[in-house]
Amino acid sequence: MNYTKLQELLINFIRKNAKDKNLILGLSGGIDSAVVACLCKQAIKDKLYVLLMPTKYSKKDNLNDAIMLCNTLNIKYKIIYIDSILENFELLCEKPDKLRKGNLAARIRMSLLYDYSALKNALVVGTSNKSELMLGYGTIYGDLACAFNPLATLYKSEIFEFAKFLNLHENFIKKPPSADLWPNQSDEDDLGYTYKELDSVLKAIENNQILENFDEKLKRNVLERMQNNTFKRKLPTTLENFDDLD
């Protein structure tokens, strides 16, 4: 892949969508949000804001890496610990398991991002990659919500190579992918396979290739996730054909 051309295309894409507004995004300390922050900084300079929103479950290394990136790129940031909000949400829910708690955390973070977007006259920038979007690996109205998403056409395995091209610190590239929603949470443990394995199937599906050569369990995992999470990739269903009421 021509990463020089990709960088140019994404910077222009960000500028086009930002127009005269500021931009804001959630910086987790992971590779995806780090790449987006880097591109947004290149595209709009000082009109970028980021929120760092850890919980007691978040790894300190992720917070430290996020702060390091902000200082390195001179990005304006604010740290908001969301534990008190999350704990109150959990009290109102009936015995939430770790997945539901994770969804609550993701939606709290997005609520804060959209509140600050109003405060700063800013658009919320998405940080989900193509692999996550195709698999539905994300929280609807949580981390999947945004005004526009620069990474939506890039597979996770491509993000790692792109991050190297952008000279991001090796901390972002070497750490295991994680949404950091509960202790020791790992994307690839949740998904059951590495992103490299998952992306090989996703690319074959996108290119309408025959899937018979893939491991049956891997193939079934991908197809079931895509099918079960179709609703996350669609706008809400609405009633049509009002003429029938006449």
Short mmCIF file of C-alpha atoms in Angstrom, two decimals:
data_model
loop_
_atom_site.label_atom_id
_atom_site.label_comp_id
_atom_site.label_asym_id
_atom_site.label_seq_id
_atom_site.Cartn_x
_atom_site.Cartn_y
_atom_site.Cartn_z
CA MET A 1 0.00 0.00 0.00
CA ASN A 2 1.18 3.52 -0.80
CA TYR A 3 1.07 5.01 2.70
CA THR A 4 2.29 8.41 1.51
CA LYS A 5 -0.75 8.66 -0.76
CA LEU A 6 -3.01 7.28 1.96
CA GLN A 7 -1.80 9.92 4.42
CA GLU A 8 -2.50 12.66 1.89
CA LEU A 9 -5.98 11.29 1.12
CA LEU A 10 -6.94 11.01 4.79
CA ILE A 11 -5.67 14.48 5.67
CA ASN A 12 -7.73 15.94 2.82
CA PHE A 13 -10.72 13.83 3.91
CA ILE A 14 -10.45 15.22 7.45
CA ARG A 15 -10.13 18.81 6.24
CA LYS A 16 -13.12 18.42 3.94
CA ASN A 17 -15.32 17.06 6.71
CA ALA A 18 -14.11 19.47 9.37
CA LYS A 19 -14.89 22.54 7.23
CA ASP A 20 -14.84 25.51 9.61
CA LYS A 21 -15.34 23.51 12.82
CA ASN A 22 -13.00 22.17 15.47
CA LEU A 23 -12.58 18.42 15.94
CA ILE A 24 -12.69 16.29 19.08
CA LEU A 25 -11.96 12.62 19.71
CA GLY A 26 -11.47 10.19 22.55
CA LEU A 27 -7.85 9.15 22.99
CA SER A 28 -7.55 5.76 24.67
CA GLY A 29 -3.84 5.09 24.40
CA GLY A 30 -4.51 2.50 21.72
CA ILE A 31 -3.21 2.49 18.17
CA ASP A 32 -6.42 3.47 16.34
CA SER A 33 -7.16 6.67 18.25
CA ALA A 34 -3.45 7.54 18.18
CA VAL A 35 -3.38 7.31 14.37
CA VAL A 36 -6.54 9.43 14.08
CA ALA A 37 -5.16 12.04 16.48
CA CYS A 38 -1.94 12.24 14.48
CA LEU A 39 -3.81 12.70 11.18
CA CYS A 40 -6.22 15.27 12.63
CA LYS A 41 -3.33 17.29 14.05
CA GLN A 42 -1.67 17.32 10.63
CA ALA A 43 -4.94 18.32 8.99
CA ILE A 44 -6.28 21.07 11.25
CA LYS A 45 -3.40 21.97 13.58
CA ASP A 46 -4.62 23.68 16.77
CA LYS A 47 -8.34 23.11 16.13
CA LEU A 48 -8.12 19.61 17.63
CA TYR A 49 -9.21 18.64 21.15
CA VAL A 50 -9.05 15.24 22.80
CA LEU A 51 -10.57 13.72 25.91
CA LEU A 52 -8.84 11.01 27.94
CA MET A 53 -11.54 9.12 29.86
CA PRO A 54 -10.06 6.31 31.96
CA THR A 55 -11.73 4.15 34.60
CA LYS A 56 -10.24 2.20 37.47
CA TYR A 57 -10.02 -0.72 35.03
CA SER A 58 -7.88 1.21 32.54
CA LYS A 59 -4.21 0.37 32.31
CA LYS A 60 -1.95 3.18 33.50
CA ASP A 61 0.31 2.57 30.51
CA ASN A 62 -2.54 3.49 28.16
CA LEU A 63 -3.17 6.78 29.96
CA ASN A 64 0.56 7.54 30.04
CA ASP A 65 0.90 6.80 26.33
CA ALA A 66 -2.08 9.02 25.51
CA ILE A 67 -0.59 11.91 27.52
CA MET A 68 2.78 11.34 25.87
CA LEU A 69 1.21 11.60 22.42
CA CYS A 70 -0.64 14.81 23.32
CA ASN A 71 2.56 16.37 24.64
CA THR A 72 4.59 15.23 21.65
CA LEU A 73 2.09 16.58 19.11
CA ASN A 74 1.07 19.59 21.21
CA ILE A 75 -2.60 18.58 21.31
CA LYS A 76 -4.98 20.18 23.81
CA TYR A 77 -6.38 17.50 26.11
CA LYS A 78 -8.49 16.99 29.21
CA ILE A 79 -8.52 13.95 31.52
CA ILE A 80 -11.94 12.96 32.87
CA TYR A 81 -12.14 9.97 35.19
CA ILE A 82 -15.56 8.44 34.57
CA ASP A 83 -15.72 6.00 37.51
CA SER A 84 -18.26 8.02 39.49
CA ILE A 85 -20.61 8.20 36.48
CA LEU A 86 -20.13 4.52 35.69
CA GLU A 87 -20.77 3.44 39.28
CA ASN A 88 -24.05 5.36 39.38
CA PHE A 89 -25.13 3.79 36.09
CA GLU A 90 -24.30 0.34 37.43
CA LEU A 91 -26.43 0.96 40.53
CA LEU A 92 -29.45 1.66 38.33
CA CYS A 93 -28.96 -1.43 36.17
CA GLU A 94 -29.90 -4.97 37.16
CA LYS A 95 -26.73 -6.91 37.88
CA PRO A 96 -24.76 -5.80 34.81
CA ASP A 97 -22.13 -8.27 33.60
CA LYS A 98 -18.77 -7.13 32.27
CA LEU A 99 -20.05 -6.75 28.71
CA ARG A 100 -22.91 -4.49 29.80
CA LYS A 101 -20.53 -2.52 32.03
CA GLY A 102 -18.24 -2.11 29.04
CA ASN A 103 -21.12 -0.82 26.93
CA LEU A 104 -22.04 1.64 29.67
CA ALA A 105 -18.47 2.94 29.78
CA ALA A 106 -18.38 3.33 25.99
CA ARG A 107 -21.65 5.28 25.98
CA ILE A 108 -20.57 7.50 28.86
CA ARG A 109 -17.45 8.40 26.95
CA MET A 110 -19.43 9.22 23.83
CA SER A 111 -21.89 11.32 25.85
CA LEU A 112 -18.97 13.36 27.16
CA LEU A 113 -17.47 13.71 23.69
CA TYR A 114 -20.73 15.04 22.28
CA ASP A 115 -21.17 17.40 25.23
CA TYR A 116 -17.68 18.79 24.65
CA SER A 117 -18.36 18.93 20.92
CA ALA A 118 -21.15 21.42 21.69
CA LEU A 119 -18.88 23.33 24.05
CA LYS A 120 -16.01 23.56 21.56
CA ASN A 121 -18.08 23.84 18.34
CA ALA A 122 -16.41 20.60 17.31
CA LEU A 123 -17.28 17.49 15.35
CA VAL A 124 -16.70 14.08 16.94
CA VAL A 125 -14.20 12.05 14.93
CA GLY A 126 -14.53 8.25 14.90
CA THR A 127 -11.65 5.89 15.57
CA SER A 128 -13.10 2.48 14.60
CA ASN A 129 -11.29 0.54 11.88
CA LYS A 130 -12.81 -1.47 9.05
CA SER A 131 -12.30 -4.82 10.78
CA GLU A 132 -14.26 -3.68 13.84
CA LEU A 133 -17.01 -2.17 11.69
CA MET A 134 -17.47 -5.28 9.54
CA LEU A 135 -17.50 -7.57 12.58
CA GLY A 136 -19.71 -5.23 14.60
CA TYR A 137 -17.06 -5.21 17.31
CA GLY A 138 -18.04 -2.01 19.03
CA THR A 139 -20.81 -0.37 21.05
CA ILE A 140 -23.65 1.13 19.06
CA TYR A 141 -24.20 4.74 20.19
CA GLY A 142 -20.90 4.35 22.02
CA ASP A 143 -17.50 4.15 20.31
CA LEU A 144 -19.23 3.57 16.95
CA ALA A 145 -20.90 7.01 17.06
CA CYS A 146 -19.20 9.88 15.23
CA ALA A 147 -19.63 12.62 12.65
CA PHE A 148 -17.11 10.98 10.31
CA ASN A 149 -14.52 8.22 10.52
CA PRO A 150 -11.07 8.37 8.84
CA LEU A 151 -10.23 4.71 9.56
CA ALA A 152 -13.42 3.12 8.22
CA THR A 153 -11.68 1.90 5.05
CA LEU A 154 -8.59 0.47 6.76
CA TYR A 155 -8.35 -3.04 8.22
CA LYS A 156 -6.80 -3.39 11.65
CA SER A 157 -3.79 -5.22 10.25
CA GLU A 158 -3.19 -2.25 7.91
CA ILE A 159 -3.38 0.20 10.83
CA PHE A 160 -0.22 -1.29 12.35
CA GLU A 161 1.78 -0.72 9.16
CA PHE A 162 0.35 2.76 8.74
CA ALA A 163 1.27 3.63 12.34
CA LYS A 164 4.87 2.66 11.63
CA PHE A 165 4.85 4.89 8.55
CA LEU A 166 3.54 7.78 10.67
CA ASN A 167 6.39 7.21 13.14
CA LEU A 168 4.09 6.66 16.09
CA HIS A 169 5.85 5.57 19.25
CA GLU A 170 6.44 1.81 19.39
CA ASN A 171 4.30 1.63 22.56
CA PHE A 172 1.20 2.04 20.39
CA ILE A 173 2.34 -0.54 17.87
CA LYS A 174 3.53 -3.29 20.21
CA LYS A 175 0.74 -3.35 22.80
CA PRO A 176 -2.02 -5.97 22.34
CA PRO A 177 -5.22 -4.39 20.94
CA SER A 178 -7.71 -3.73 23.73
CA ALA A 179 -10.80 -1.58 24.32
CA ASP A 180 -9.66 -1.44 27.97
CA LEU A 181 -13.24 -1.92 29.21
CA TRP A 182 -12.44 -4.38 32.01
CA PRO A 183 -9.29 -5.82 33.63
CA ASN A 184 -7.01 -7.69 31.20
CA GLN A 185 -9.52 -7.29 28.36
CA SER A 186 -8.09 -8.19 24.94
CA ASP A 187 -9.74 -7.68 21.55
CA GLU A 188 -8.24 -10.82 20.08
CA ASP A 189 -9.23 -12.91 23.12
CA ASP A 190 -12.80 -11.64 22.75
CA LEU A 191 -12.86 -12.31 19.03
CA GLY A 192 -11.14 -15.70 19.31
CA TYR A 193 -8.59 -14.99 16.58
CA THR A 194 -5.84 -12.53 15.70
CA TYR A 195 -6.74 -9.56 13.55
CA LYS A 196 -4.45 -10.94 10.86
CA GLU A 197 -6.54 -14.12 10.70
CA LEU A 198 -9.84 -12.25 10.83
CA ASP A 199 -8.77 -9.74 8.20
CA SER A 200 -7.82 -12.49 5.77
CA VAL A 201 -11.44 -13.70 5.80
CA LEU A 202 -12.93 -10.20 5.79
CA LYS A 203 -10.86 -9.24 2.75
CA ALA A 204 -11.96 -12.39 0.93
CA ILE A 205 -15.61 -11.57 1.69
CA GLU A 206 -15.19 -7.99 0.50
CA ASN A 207 -13.63 -9.21 -2.75
CA ASN A 208 -16.32 -11.88 -3.29
CA GLN A 209 -13.76 -14.66 -3.11
CA ILE A 210 -14.54 -18.29 -2.30
CA LEU A 211 -14.11 -19.07 1.41
CA GLU A 212 -13.71 -22.85 1.19
CA ASN A 213 -9.96 -22.75 1.90
CA PHE A 214 -10.39 -21.07 5.30
CA ASP A 215 -10.64 -22.92 8.58
CA GLU A 216 -14.30 -23.76 9.12
CA LYS A 217 -14.43 -22.46 12.69
CA LEU A 218 -12.73 -19.20 11.75
CA LYS A 219 -15.05 -18.71 8.79
CA ARG A 220 -18.14 -19.43 10.89
CA ASN A 221 -16.95 -17.02 13.59
CA VAL A 222 -16.60 -14.16 11.09
CA LEU A 223 -19.85 -14.82 9.22
CA GLU A 224 -21.89 -15.14 12.42
CA ARG A 225 -20.47 -11.93 13.85
CA MET A 226 -21.21 -10.06 10.65
CA GLN A 227 -24.76 -11.43 10.53
CA ASN A 228 -25.55 -10.90 14.21
CA ASN A 229 -24.24 -7.33 14.20
CA THR A 230 -25.80 -6.15 10.93
CA PHE A 231 -28.02 -3.76 12.90
CA LYS A 232 -24.97 -1.77 14.00
CA ARG A 233 -24.18 -0.87 10.40
CA LYS A 234 -27.67 0.37 9.50
CA LEU A 235 -29.73 3.45 10.24
CA PRO A 236 -32.77 2.84 12.47
CA THR A 237 -35.71 1.28 10.62
CA THR A 238 -38.64 3.63 9.95
CA LEU A 239 -42.19 3.17 8.72
CA GLU A 240 -42.60 3.82 4.99
CA ASN A 241 -45.48 4.06 2.54
CA PHE A 242 -47.66 6.47 4.44
CA ASP A 243 -49.84 6.70 1.34
CA ASP A 244 -51.31 3.34 2.39
CA LEU A 245 -53.08 5.16 5.24
CA ASP A 246 -55.29 7.15 2.88
#
